Coordinates of C-alpha atoms in Angstrom, one line a residue:
X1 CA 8.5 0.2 -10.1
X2 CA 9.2 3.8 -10.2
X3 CA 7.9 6.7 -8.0
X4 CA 5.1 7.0 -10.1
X5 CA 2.3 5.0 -9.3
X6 CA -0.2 3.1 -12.6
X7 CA -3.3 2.7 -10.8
X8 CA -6.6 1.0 -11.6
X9 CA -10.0 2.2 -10.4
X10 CA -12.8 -0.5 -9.9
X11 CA -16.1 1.6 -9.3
X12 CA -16.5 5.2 -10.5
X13 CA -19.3 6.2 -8.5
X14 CA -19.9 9.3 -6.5
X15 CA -17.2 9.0 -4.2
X16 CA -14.7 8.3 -7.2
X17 CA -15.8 10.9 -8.7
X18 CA -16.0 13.4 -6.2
X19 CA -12.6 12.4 -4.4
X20 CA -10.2 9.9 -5.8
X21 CA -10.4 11.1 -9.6
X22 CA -9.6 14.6 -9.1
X23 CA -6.9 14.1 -6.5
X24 CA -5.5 11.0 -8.6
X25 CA -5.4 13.6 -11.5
X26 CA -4.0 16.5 -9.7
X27 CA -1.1 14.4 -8.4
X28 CA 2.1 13.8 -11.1
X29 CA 2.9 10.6 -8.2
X30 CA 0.2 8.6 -10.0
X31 CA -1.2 8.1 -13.4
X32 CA -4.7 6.9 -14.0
X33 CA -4.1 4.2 -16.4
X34 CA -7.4 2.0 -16.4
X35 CA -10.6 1.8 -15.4
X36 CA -13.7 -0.4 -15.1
X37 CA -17.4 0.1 -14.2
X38 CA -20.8 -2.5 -13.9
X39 CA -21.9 0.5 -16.1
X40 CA -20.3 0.9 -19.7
X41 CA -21.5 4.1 -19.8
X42 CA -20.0 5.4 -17.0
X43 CA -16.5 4.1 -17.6
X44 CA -16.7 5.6 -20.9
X45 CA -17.2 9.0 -19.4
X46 CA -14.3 8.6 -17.0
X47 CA -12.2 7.5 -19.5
X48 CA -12.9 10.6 -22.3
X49 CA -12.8 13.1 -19.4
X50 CA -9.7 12.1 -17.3
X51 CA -8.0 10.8 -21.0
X52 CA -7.5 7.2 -19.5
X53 CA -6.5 5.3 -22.2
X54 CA -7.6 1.3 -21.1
X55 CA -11.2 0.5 -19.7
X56 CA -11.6 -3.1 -18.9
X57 CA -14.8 -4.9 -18.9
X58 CA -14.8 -6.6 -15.5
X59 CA -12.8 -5.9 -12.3
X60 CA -11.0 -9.6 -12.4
X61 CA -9.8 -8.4 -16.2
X62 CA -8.6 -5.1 -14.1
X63 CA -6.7 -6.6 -11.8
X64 CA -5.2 -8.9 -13.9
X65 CA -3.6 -6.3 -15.6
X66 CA 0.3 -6.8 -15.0
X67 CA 0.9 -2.8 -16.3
X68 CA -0.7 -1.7 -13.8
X69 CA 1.0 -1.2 -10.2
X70 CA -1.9 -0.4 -7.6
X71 CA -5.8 -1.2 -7.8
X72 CA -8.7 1.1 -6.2
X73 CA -11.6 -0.5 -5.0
X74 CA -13.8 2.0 -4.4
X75 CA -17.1 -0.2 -5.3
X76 CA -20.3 -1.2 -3.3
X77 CA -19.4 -2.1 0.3
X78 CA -20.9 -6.3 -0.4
X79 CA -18.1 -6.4 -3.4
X80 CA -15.4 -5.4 -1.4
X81 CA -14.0 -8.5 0.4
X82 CA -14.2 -11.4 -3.1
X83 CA -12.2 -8.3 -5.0
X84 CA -9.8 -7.5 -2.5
X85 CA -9.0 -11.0 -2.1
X86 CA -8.6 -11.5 -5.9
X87 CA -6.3 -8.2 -6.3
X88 CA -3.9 -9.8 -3.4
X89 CA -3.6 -12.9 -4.8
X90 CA -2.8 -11.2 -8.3
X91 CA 0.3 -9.3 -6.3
X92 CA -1.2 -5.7 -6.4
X93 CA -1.0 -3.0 -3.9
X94 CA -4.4 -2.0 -3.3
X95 CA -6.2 0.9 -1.5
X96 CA -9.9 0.0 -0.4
X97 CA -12.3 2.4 0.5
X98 CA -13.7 1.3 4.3
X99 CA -15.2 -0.8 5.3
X100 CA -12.6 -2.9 3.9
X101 CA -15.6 -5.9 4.5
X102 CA -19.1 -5.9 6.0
X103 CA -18.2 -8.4 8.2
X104 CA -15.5 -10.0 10.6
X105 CA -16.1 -13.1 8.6
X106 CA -15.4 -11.9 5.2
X107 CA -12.3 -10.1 6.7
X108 CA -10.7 -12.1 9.1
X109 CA -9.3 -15.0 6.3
X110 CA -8.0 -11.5 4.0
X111 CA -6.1 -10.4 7.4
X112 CA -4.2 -14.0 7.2
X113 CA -3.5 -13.7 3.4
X114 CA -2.4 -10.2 3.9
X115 CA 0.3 -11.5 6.7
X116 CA 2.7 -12.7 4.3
X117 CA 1.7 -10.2 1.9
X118 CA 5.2 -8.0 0.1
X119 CA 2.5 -5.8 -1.1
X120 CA 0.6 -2.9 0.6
X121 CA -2.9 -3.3 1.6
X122 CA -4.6 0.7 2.7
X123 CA -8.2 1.2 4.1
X124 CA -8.9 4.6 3.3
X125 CA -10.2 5.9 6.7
X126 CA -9.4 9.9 5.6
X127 CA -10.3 11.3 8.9
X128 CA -7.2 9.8 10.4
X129 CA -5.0 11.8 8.2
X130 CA -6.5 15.0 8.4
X131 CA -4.3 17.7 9.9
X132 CA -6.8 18.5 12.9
X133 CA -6.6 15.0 14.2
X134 CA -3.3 14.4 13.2
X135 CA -2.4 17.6 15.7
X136 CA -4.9 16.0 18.4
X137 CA -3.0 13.1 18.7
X138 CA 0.4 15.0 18.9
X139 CA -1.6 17.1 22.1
X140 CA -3.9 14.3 23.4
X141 CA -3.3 13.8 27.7
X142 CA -2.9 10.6 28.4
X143 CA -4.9 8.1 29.4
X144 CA -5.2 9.0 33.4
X145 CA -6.1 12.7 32.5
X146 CA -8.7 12.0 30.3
X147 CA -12.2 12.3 32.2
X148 CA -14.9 12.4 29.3
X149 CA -15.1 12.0 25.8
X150 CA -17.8 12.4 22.6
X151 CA -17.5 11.4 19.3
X152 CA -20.5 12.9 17.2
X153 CA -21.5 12.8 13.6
X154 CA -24.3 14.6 13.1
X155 CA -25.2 14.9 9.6
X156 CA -27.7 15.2 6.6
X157 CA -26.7 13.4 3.8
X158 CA -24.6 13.8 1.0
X159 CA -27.0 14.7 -2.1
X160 CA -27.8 18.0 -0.6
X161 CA -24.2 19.2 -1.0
X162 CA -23.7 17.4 -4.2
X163 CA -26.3 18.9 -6.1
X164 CA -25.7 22.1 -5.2
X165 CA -21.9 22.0 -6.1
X166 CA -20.5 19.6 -8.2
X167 CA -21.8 17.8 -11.6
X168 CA -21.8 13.7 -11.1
X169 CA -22.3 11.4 -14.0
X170 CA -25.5 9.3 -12.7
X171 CA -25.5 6.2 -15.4
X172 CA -29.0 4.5 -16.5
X173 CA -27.4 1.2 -17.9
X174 CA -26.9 -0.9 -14.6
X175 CA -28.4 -3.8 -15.2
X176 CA -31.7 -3.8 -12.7
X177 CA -30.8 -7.6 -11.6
X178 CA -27.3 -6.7 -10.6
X179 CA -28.7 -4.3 -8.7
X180 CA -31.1 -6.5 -6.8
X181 CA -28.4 -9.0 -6.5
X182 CA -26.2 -6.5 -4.7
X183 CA -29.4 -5.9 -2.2
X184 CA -29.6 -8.9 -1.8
X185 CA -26.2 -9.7 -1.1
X186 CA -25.5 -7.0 1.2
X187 CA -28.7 -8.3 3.7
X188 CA -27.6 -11.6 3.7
X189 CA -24.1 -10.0 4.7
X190 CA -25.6 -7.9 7.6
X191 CA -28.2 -11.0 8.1
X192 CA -24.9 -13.0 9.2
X193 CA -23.8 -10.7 11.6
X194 CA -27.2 -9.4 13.0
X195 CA -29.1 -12.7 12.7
X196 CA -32.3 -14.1 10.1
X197 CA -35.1 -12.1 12.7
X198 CA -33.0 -9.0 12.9
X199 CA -35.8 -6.1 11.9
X200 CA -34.8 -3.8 8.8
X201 CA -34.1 -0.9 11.5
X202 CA -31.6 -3.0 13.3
X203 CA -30.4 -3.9 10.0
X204 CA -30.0 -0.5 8.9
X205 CA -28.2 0.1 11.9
X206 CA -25.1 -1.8 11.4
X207 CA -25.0 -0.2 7.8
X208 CA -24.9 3.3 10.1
X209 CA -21.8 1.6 11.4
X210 CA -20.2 0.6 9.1
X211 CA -20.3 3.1 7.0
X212 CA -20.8 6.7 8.6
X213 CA -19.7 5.1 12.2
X214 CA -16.5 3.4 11.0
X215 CA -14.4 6.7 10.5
X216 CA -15.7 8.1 13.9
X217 CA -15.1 4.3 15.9
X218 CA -11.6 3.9 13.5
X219 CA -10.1 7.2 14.9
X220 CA -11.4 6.6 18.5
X221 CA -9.4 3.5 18.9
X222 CA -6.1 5.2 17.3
X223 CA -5.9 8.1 20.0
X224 CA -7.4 5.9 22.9
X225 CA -6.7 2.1 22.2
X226 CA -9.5 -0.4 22.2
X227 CA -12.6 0.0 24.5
X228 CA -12.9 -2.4 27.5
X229 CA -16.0 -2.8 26.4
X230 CA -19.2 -1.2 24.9
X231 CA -21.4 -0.7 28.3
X232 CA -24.7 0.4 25.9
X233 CA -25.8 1.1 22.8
X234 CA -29.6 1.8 21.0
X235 CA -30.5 3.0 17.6
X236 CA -34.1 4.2 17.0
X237 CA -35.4 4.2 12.9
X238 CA -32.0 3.4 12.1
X239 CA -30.4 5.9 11.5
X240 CA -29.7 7.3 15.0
X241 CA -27.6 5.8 16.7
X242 CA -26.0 5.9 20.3
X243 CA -23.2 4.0 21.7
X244 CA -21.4 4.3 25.1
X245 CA -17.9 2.8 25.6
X246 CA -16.6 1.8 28.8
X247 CA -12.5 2.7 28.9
X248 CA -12.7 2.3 32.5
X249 CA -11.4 5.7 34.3
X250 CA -14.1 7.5 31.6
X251 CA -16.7 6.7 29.0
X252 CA -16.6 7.7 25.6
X253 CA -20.2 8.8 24.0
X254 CA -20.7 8.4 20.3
X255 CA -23.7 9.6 19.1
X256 CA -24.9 9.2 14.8
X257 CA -28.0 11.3 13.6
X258 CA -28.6 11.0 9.8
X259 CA -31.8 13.7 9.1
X260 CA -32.6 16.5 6.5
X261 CA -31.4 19.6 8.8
X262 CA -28.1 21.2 6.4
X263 CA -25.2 21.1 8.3
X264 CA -21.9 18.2 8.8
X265 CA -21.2 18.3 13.2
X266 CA -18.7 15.6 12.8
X267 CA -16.3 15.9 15.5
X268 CA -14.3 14.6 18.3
X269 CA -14.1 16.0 22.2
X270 CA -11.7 15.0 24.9
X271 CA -12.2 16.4 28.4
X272 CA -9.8 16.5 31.3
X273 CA -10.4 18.2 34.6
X274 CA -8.8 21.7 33.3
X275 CA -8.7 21.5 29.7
X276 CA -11.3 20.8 26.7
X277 CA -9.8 19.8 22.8
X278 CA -12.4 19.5 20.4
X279 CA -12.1 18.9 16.5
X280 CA -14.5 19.2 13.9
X281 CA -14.8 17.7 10.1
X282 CA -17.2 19.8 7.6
X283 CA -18.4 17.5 4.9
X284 CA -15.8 16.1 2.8
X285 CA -18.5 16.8 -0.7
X286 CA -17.5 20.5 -0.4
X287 CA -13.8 20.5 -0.6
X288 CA -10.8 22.3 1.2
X289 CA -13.5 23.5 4.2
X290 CA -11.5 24.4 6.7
X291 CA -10.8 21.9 10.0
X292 CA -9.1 23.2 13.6
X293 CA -8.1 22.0 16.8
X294 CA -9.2 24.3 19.3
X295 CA -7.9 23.4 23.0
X296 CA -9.8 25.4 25.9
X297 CA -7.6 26.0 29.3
X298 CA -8.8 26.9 32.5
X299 CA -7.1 28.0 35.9
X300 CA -8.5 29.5 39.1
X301 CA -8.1 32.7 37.8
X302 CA -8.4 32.6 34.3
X303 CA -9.4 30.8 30.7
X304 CA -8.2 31.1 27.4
X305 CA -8.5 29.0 24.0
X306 CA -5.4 27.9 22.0
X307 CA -6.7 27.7 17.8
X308 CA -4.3 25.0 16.0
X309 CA -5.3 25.8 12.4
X310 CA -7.5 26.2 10.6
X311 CA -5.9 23.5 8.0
X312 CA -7.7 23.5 4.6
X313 CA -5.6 21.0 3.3
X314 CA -8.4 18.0 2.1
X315 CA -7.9 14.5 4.2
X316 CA -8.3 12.3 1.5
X317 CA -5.1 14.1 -0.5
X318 CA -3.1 13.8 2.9
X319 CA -4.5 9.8 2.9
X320 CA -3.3 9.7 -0.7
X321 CA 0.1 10.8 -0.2
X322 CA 0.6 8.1 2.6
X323 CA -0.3 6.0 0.5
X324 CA 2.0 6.6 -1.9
X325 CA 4.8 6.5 1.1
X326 CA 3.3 2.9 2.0
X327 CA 3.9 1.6 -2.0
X328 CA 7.2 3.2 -2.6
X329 CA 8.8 2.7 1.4
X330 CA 7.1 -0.6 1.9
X331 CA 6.4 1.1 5.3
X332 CA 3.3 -0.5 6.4
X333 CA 0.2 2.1 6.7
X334 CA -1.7 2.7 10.3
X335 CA -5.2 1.7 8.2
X336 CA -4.5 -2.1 7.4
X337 CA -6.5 -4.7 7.1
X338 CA -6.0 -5.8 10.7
X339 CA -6.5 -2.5 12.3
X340 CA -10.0 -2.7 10.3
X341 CA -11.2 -5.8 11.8
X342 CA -10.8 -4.1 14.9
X343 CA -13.7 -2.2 13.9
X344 CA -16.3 -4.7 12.4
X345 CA -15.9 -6.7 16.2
X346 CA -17.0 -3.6 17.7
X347 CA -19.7 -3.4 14.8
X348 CA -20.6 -6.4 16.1
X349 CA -20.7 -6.1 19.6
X350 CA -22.8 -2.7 19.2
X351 CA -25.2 -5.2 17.5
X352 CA -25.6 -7.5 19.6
X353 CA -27.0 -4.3 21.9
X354 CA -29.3 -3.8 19.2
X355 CA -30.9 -6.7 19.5
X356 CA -31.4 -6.3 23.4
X357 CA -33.2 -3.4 22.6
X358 CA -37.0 -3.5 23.4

């Protein structure tokens, strides 16, 4: 295999669309050579407008295909773990969009296949790559300084911001039972980890975590480790949800509000007893919005604020070139598939809290 990379997209949806495509297209290290989509329509219009030449009718006939070098699988969360499986057995390197499963379950027999695997498996977890956090880590105090820390997302959704900026193809030709089978699929998946009396809220909950959470719980345990434990958690309608970690000398808050106010406060805070480094992430639908580290000092006498930034360089091109670096080095990536199960057993510890909640 040369530098440059054939690559397979399974899914085109909005996050295809807004992210991958573009940056895919932008970047002479990869060509775009097929696609595939449960809607015809919608592959069709991916094809014509990004001039991809092969569209295959089903994601096995995708991943079959020997041209092709690397496969995307950037579909519905339920469908992640029977395709990923299928595209490591076939010998591809693959990049999955997280959560690379919805369950420890579903994961934990990929992690063993993936052992002895010569390819590269990357769980594109963006925020990790983004300059700001990239410069945290490089400045983070260790462990014995650290006295407090918060992880927040506080967010409205992502249609606001779309529809006001960019044009997404929104296909009519799914067929309605493969969309209830995809509901259906994905409760019994949460079902399995939250149990057959969960209530839809607690339900919902999980989802919050492993989808909005999993960046924000995914970057927590790079710069800090693993948690000793989670000392509480409750969720209320949801879609807020509150968590407390216990890393023994501190605690580490993370707190998830999903409501209709306009604005992305996704961000990190570390606290020691003289200094304050905060990060903050704008929503990734706007593109190139600027991110900073700013690092607050104070002495007896005086105070002052260090700026590191700001970086408009987007995360998920940053995530794309180490991926690149993991196909062509062989270098394993920091986002594999065992790093991820790390998150769904904290997903399911969180739960478990959930259900203690009166």
């Amino acid at each position: 295999m040369g530098e440059r990379i054939r690559v397979g997209l399974i899914g085109l949806g909005e996050v295809a669309q807004l992210m991958h495509l573009p940056l895919l297209a932008d970047d002479r290290r990869f060509e775009i050579a097929a696609v595939t989509d449960a809607s015809p329509s919608l592959a069709a219009h991916v094809a014509e407008r990004y001039g991809v030449k092969t569209r295959h009718a089903s994601a096995g006939a995708l991943i079959a295909d020997e041209t092709l070098d690397a496969v995307f699988i950037l579909t519905p969360d339920h469908l992640h773990a029977p395709l990923l499986e299928q595209a490591i057995k076939a010998g591809r390197h693959v990049f999955i969009e997280k959560p690379a499963a919805l369950t420890a379950a579903e994961l934990k027999p990929l992690v063993e296949l993936d052992a002895g695997n010569p390819r590269i498996v990357f769980v594109g977890y963006m925020r990790r790559f983004a300059p700001a956090f990239t410069a945290l880590k490089a400045r983070l105090p260790t462990r014995d300084e650290i006295r407090h820390v918060r992880i927040r997302d506080i967010i409205r959704e992502s249609q606001f911001f779309v529809d006001q900026t960019r044009n997404i193809f929104k296909p009519s030709d799914v067929p309605a039972a493969l969309i209830a089978e995809g509901r259906n699929r994905t409760e019994a998946l949460l079902r399995s980890v939250m149990g057959e009396a969960a209530a839809p809220n607690q339900l919902r909950a999980y989802q919050v975590l492993t989808g909005l959470a999993s960046h924000s719980f995914s970057a927590m345990r790079e710069l800090l480790g693993p948690p000793k434990a989670v000392a509480a958690a409750r969720q209320h309608r949801g879609d807020n949800v509150l968590v407390m970690f216990d890393y023994d000398t501190f605690t580490a808050l993370y707190e998830a509000v999903i409501h209709d106010v306009a604005r992305f406060d996704a961000g990190i805070e570390v606290l020691t007893l003289n200094q304050h480094f905060r990060i903050n992430y704008d929503t990734p639908y706007i593109r190139n919005l600027p991110t900073r580290l700013e690092i607050t000092t104070s002495d007896l006498h005086s105070t002052g604020t260090e700026i590191v930034g700001p970086f408009y360089e987007d995360a998920f091109r940053v995530e794309l070139g180490a991926f690149h670096h993991a196909v062509t080095t062989g270098e394993r990536p920091k986002t594999r598939l065992a790093d991820s199960l790390a998150d769904l057993e904290l997903f399911a510890e969180v739960g478990r809290h959930f259900l203690m909640q009166h």
